[in-house]
Short mmCIF file of C-alpha atoms in Angstrom, two decimals:
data_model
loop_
_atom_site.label_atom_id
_atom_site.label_comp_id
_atom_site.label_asym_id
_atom_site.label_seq_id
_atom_site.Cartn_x
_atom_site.Cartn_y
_atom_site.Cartn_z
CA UNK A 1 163.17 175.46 249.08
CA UNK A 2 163.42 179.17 247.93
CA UNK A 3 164.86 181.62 249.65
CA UNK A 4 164.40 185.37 249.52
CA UNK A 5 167.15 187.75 248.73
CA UNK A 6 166.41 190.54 251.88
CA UNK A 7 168.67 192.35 252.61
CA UNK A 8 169.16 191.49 256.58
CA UNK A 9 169.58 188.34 257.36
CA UNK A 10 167.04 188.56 260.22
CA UNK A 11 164.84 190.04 257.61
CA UNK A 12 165.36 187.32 255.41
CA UNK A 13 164.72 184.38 258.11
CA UNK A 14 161.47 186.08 258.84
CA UNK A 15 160.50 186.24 255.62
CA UNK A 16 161.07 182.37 254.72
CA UNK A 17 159.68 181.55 257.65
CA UNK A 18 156.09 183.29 256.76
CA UNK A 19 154.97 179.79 254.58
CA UNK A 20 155.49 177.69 257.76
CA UNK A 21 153.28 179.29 260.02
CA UNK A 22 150.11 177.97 258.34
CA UNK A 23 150.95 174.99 259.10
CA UNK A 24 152.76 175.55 262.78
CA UNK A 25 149.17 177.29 263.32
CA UNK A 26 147.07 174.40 263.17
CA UNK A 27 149.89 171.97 264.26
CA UNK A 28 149.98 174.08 267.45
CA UNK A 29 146.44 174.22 267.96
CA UNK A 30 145.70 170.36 267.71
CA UNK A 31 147.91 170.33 270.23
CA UNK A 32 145.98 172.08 272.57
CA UNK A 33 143.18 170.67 272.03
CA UNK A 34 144.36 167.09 272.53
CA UNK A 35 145.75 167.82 275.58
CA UNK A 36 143.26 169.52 276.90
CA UNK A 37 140.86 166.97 276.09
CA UNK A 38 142.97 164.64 277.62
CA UNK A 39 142.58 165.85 281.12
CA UNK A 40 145.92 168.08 280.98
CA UNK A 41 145.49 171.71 283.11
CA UNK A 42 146.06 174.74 280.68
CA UNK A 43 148.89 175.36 282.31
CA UNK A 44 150.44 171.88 281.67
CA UNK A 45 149.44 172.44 277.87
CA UNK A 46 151.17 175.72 277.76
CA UNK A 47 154.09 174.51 279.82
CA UNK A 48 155.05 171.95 277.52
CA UNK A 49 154.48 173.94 274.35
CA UNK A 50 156.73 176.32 275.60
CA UNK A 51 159.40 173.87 277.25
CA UNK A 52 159.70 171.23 274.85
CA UNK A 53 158.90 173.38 271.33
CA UNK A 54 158.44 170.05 269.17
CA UNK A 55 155.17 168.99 267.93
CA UNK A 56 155.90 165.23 266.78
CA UNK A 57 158.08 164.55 269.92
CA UNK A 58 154.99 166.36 272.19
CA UNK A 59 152.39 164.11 270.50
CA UNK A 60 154.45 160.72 271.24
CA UNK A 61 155.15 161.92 274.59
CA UNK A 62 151.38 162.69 275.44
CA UNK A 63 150.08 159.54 273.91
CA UNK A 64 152.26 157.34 276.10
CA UNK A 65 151.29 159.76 279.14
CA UNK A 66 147.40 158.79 278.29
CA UNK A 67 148.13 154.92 278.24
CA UNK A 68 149.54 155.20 281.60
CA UNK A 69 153.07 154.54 280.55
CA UNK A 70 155.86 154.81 283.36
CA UNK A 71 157.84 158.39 283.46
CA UNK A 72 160.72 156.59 282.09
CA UNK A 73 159.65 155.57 279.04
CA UNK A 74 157.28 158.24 278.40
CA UNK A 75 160.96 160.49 278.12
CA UNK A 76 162.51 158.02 276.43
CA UNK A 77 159.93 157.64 273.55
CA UNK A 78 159.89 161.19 273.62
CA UNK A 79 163.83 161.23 273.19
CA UNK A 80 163.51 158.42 270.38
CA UNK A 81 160.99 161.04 268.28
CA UNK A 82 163.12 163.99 268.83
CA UNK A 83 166.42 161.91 268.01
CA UNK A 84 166.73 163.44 264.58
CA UNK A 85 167.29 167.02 266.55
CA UNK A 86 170.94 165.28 267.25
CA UNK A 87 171.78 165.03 263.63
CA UNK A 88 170.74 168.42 262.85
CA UNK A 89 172.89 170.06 265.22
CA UNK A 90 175.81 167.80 264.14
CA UNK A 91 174.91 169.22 260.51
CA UNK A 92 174.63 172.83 262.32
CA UNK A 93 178.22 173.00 264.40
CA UNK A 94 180.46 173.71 261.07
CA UNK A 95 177.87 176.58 260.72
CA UNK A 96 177.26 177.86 264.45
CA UNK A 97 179.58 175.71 266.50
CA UNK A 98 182.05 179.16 267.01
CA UNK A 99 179.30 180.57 268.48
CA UNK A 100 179.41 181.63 272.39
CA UNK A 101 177.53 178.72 274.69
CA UNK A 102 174.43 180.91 275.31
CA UNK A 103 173.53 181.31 272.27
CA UNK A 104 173.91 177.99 271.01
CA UNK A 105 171.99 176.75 274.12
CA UNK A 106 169.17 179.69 272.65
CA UNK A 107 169.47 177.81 269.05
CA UNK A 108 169.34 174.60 270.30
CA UNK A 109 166.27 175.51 271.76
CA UNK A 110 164.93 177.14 269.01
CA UNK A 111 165.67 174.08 266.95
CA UNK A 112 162.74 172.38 265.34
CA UNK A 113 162.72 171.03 261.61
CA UNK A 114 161.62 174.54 260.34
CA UNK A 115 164.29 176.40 261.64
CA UNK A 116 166.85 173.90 260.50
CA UNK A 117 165.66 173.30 256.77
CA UNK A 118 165.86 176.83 256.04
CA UNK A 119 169.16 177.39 258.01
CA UNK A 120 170.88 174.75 256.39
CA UNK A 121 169.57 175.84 252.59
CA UNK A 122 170.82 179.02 253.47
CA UNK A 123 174.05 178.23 254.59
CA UNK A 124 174.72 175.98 251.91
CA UNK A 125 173.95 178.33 249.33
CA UNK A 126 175.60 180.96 250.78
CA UNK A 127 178.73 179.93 252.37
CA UNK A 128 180.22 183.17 252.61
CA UNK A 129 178.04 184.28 255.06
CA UNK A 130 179.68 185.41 259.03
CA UNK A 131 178.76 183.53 261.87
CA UNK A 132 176.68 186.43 263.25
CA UNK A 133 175.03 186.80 259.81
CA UNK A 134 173.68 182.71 260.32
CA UNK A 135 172.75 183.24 263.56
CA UNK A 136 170.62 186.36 262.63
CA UNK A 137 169.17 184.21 260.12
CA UNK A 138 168.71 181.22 262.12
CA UNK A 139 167.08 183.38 264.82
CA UNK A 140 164.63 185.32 262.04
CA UNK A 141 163.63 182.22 261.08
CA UNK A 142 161.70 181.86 264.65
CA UNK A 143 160.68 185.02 265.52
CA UNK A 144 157.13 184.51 264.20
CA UNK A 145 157.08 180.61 264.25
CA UNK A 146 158.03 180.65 268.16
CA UNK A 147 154.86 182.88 269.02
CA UNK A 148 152.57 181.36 266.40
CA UNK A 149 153.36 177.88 268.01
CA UNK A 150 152.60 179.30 271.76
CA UNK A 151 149.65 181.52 270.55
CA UNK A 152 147.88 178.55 268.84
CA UNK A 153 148.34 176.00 271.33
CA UNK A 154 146.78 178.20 274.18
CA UNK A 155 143.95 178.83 271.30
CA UNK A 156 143.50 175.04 270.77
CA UNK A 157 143.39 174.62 274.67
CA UNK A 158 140.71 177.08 275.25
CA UNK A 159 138.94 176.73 272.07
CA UNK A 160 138.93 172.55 272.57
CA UNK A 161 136.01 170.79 271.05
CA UNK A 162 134.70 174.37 269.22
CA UNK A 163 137.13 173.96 266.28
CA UNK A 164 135.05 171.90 263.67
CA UNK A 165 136.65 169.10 262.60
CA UNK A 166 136.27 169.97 258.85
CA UNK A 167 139.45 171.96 259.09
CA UNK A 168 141.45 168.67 259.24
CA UNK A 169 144.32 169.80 261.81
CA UNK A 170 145.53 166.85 262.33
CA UNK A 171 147.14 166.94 258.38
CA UNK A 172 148.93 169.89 259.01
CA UNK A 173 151.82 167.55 260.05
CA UNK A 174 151.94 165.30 256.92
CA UNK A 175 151.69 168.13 254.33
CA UNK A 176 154.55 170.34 256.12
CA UNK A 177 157.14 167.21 256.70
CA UNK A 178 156.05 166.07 252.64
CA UNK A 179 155.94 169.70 251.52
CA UNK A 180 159.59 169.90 252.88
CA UNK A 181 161.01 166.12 252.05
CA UNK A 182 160.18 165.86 249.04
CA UNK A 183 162.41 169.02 247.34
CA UNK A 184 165.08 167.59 249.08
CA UNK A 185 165.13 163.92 247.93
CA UNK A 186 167.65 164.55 245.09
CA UNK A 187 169.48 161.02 244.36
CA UNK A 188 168.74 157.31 244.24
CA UNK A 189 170.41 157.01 248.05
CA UNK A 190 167.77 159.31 249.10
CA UNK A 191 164.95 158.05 247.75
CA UNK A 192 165.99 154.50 248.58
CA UNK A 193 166.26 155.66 252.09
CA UNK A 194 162.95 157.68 252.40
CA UNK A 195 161.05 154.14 251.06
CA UNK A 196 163.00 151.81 253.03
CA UNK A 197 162.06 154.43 255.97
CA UNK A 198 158.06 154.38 255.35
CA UNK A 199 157.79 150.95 254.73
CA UNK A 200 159.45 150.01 257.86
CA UNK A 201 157.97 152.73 259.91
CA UNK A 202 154.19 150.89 258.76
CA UNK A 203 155.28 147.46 259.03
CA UNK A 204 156.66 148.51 262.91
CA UNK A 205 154.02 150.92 263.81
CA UNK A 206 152.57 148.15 266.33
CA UNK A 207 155.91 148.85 268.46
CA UNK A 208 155.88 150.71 271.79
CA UNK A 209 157.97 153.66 272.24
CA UNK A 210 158.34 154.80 268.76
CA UNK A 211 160.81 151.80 268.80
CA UNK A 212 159.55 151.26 264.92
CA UNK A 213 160.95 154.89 264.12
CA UNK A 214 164.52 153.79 265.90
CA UNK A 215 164.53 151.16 263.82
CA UNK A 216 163.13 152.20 260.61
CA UNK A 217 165.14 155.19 260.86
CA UNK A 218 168.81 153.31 261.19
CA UNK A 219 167.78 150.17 258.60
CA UNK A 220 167.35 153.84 255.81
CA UNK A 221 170.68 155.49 256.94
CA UNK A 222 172.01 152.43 256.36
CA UNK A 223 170.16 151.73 253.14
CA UNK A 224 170.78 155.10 251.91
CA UNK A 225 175.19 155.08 252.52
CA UNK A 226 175.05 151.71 250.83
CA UNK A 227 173.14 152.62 247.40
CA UNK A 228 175.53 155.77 247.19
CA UNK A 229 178.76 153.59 248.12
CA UNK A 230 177.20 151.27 245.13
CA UNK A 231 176.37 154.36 243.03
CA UNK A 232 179.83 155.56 243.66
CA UNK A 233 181.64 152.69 243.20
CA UNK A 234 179.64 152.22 239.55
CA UNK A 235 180.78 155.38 238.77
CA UNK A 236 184.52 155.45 239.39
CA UNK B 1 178.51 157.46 254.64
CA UNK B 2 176.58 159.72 252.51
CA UNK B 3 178.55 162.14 251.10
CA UNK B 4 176.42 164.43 248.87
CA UNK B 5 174.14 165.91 251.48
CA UNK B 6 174.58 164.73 254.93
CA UNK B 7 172.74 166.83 256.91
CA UNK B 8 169.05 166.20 254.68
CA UNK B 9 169.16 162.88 254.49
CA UNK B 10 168.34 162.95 258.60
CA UNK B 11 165.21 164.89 257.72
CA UNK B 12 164.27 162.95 255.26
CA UNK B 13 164.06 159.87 256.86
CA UNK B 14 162.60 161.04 260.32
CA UNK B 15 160.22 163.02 258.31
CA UNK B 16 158.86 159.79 256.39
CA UNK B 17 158.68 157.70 259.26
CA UNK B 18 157.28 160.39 261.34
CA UNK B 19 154.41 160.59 258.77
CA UNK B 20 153.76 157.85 256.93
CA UNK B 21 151.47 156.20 259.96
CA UNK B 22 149.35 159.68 259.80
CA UNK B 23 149.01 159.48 255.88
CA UNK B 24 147.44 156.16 255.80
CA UNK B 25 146.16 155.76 259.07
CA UNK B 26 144.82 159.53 260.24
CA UNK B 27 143.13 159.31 263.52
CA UNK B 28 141.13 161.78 262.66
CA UNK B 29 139.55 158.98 261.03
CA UNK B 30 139.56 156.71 263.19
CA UNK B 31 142.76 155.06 261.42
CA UNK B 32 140.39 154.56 258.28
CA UNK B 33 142.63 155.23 254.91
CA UNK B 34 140.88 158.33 254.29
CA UNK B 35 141.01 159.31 250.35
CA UNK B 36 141.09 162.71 251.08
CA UNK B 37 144.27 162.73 253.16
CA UNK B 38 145.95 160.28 250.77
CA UNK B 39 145.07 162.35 247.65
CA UNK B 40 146.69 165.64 249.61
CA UNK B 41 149.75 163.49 250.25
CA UNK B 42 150.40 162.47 246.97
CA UNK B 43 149.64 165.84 245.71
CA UNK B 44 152.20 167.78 248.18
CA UNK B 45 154.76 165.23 246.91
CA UNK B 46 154.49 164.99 243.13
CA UNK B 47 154.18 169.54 243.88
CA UNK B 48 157.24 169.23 246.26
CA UNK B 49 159.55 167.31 244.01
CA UNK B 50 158.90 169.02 240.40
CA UNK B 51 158.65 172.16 241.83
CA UNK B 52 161.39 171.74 244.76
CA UNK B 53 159.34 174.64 246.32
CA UNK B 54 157.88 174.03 249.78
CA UNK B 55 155.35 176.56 249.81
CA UNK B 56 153.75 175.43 246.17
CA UNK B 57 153.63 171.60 248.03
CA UNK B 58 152.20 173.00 250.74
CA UNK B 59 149.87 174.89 249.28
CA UNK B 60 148.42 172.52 246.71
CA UNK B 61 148.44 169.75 249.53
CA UNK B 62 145.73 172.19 251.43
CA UNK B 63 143.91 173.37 248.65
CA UNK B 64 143.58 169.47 247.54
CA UNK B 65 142.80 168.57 251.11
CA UNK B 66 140.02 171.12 251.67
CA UNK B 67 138.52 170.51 247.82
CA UNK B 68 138.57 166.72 248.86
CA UNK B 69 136.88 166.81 252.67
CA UNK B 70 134.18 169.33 250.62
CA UNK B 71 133.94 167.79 247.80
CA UNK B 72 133.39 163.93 249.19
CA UNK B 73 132.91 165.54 253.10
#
């Protein structure tokens, strides 16, 4: 992805941030409206929006809660979507991990695949960057997205079936995660892994509790460290 | 383990799984293949990877989206 050269860091996360609101817009607002139309008060719409902050994870979680699922597993399939969030912080702590507890508890938060893309391009690029420089950034990054996300899921839930379904919502999902996947699959490991990872997720899609992500997401990792070892080892 | 870039190859991965059921089967749709969605797709991939610019992926992926559902409805 490209990043802009602003001259505050905050400035700058805002600023590469501004692409990802139209589609954290209409991500939000589907939102809403599905759980609204799913019997959910406004105030249970609004409280997970603003608790949980994670679209995907939100979906899988309200799905399960509409096919009467037991607590349990309705947490743990919403666990098994958000599982990724682990890795990202792991990525993160070399980058933030000096930071005081609060405000790594804030980030953590904060964290949704937006705000980490663009943190860890920055990062990377820059490496010379201070620790309170990347958390300005990291923090630009969701001043807008963070109210945008709130703002249209409250929209979605009062607006419900009055958004036409012409304006396809529902693909605001697939074109952001594509739009920022595919600038980052740079080697044969990756791209091994990303196929190995769609054609399981299909074949497994019957699976309760996102178990075909789990395992569709561990049989790539695995794909993708054993074409580099091979690529490696071919090289050397 | 992967050595060249770690951290993306998590988002790569969850990102594909994530989405690959709502490409081909949108519910929208009623889990129809819906040419449309599947044209945008491919669009905001060949975009993303030549271009390795998310907001050019993105925005073809709409435009072609939106020229699809009112071109075919």
């Amino acid at each position: 992805m490209s990043l802009s050269k602003s001259k505050t860091p905050v400035r700058a996360g805002i600023r590469d941030a501004l692409p990802f609101i139209l589609v954290v817009a209409p991500f939000g607002m589907l939102f809403g409206v599905v759980g609204s139309e799913a019997g959910l008060k406004l105030v249970e719409v609004m409280g997970m929006s603003v608790l949980v902050v994670a679209g995907a994870s939100q979906f899988a979680a309200l799905q399960q809660m509409l096919a009467d699922t037991p607590t349990l597993m309705v947490i743990l399939t919403a666990l098994t979507v958000n599982l990724r969030m682990a890795m990202y912080s792991a990525s993160l702590t070399p980058h933030l991990g000096e930071a005081p507890l609060w405000k790594r508890a804030f980030a953590a938060y904060l964290m949704v695949d937006q705000s980490y893309v663009m943190a860890i391009t920055k990062f990377e690029t820059e490496p010379e960057m201070t620790l309170s420089d990347k958390l300005r950034y990291y923090f630009g990054t969701m001043i807008l997205i963070t109210p945008v996300w709130y703002a249209a899921t409250l929209a979605g839930a009062l607006l419900g079936k009055a958004i036409p379904p012409e304006l396809a919502l529902d693909f605001a999902v697939p074109i952001t995660f594509l739009a920022m996947v595919a600038p980052m699959v740079k080697s044969l490991a990756h791209l091994a892994a990303a196929l190995v990872s769609v054609t399981l997720a299909l074949a497994l899609a019957g699976l309760p509790y996102a178990l075909g992500l789990l395992v569709a997401a561990i049989a790539a990792m695995i794909t993708g460290a054993l074409v580099e070892t091979a690529m490696a080892r071919g090289q050397a | 383990m992967i050595t060249q870039t770690p951290q993306q190859i998590w988002l790569i991965i969850a990102g594909m799984a994530i989405v690959a059921p709502l490409v081909l089967w949108p519910e929208a749709t009623g889990g129809q293949p819906d040419p449309a969605r599947l044209s945008a797709a491919l669009v905001t991939i060949i975009l993303g990877s030549l271009t390795r610019n998310t907001l050019i992926a993105i925005f073809g992926g709409g435009v072609t989206l939106f020229g699809l559902l009112y071109l075919i409805g």
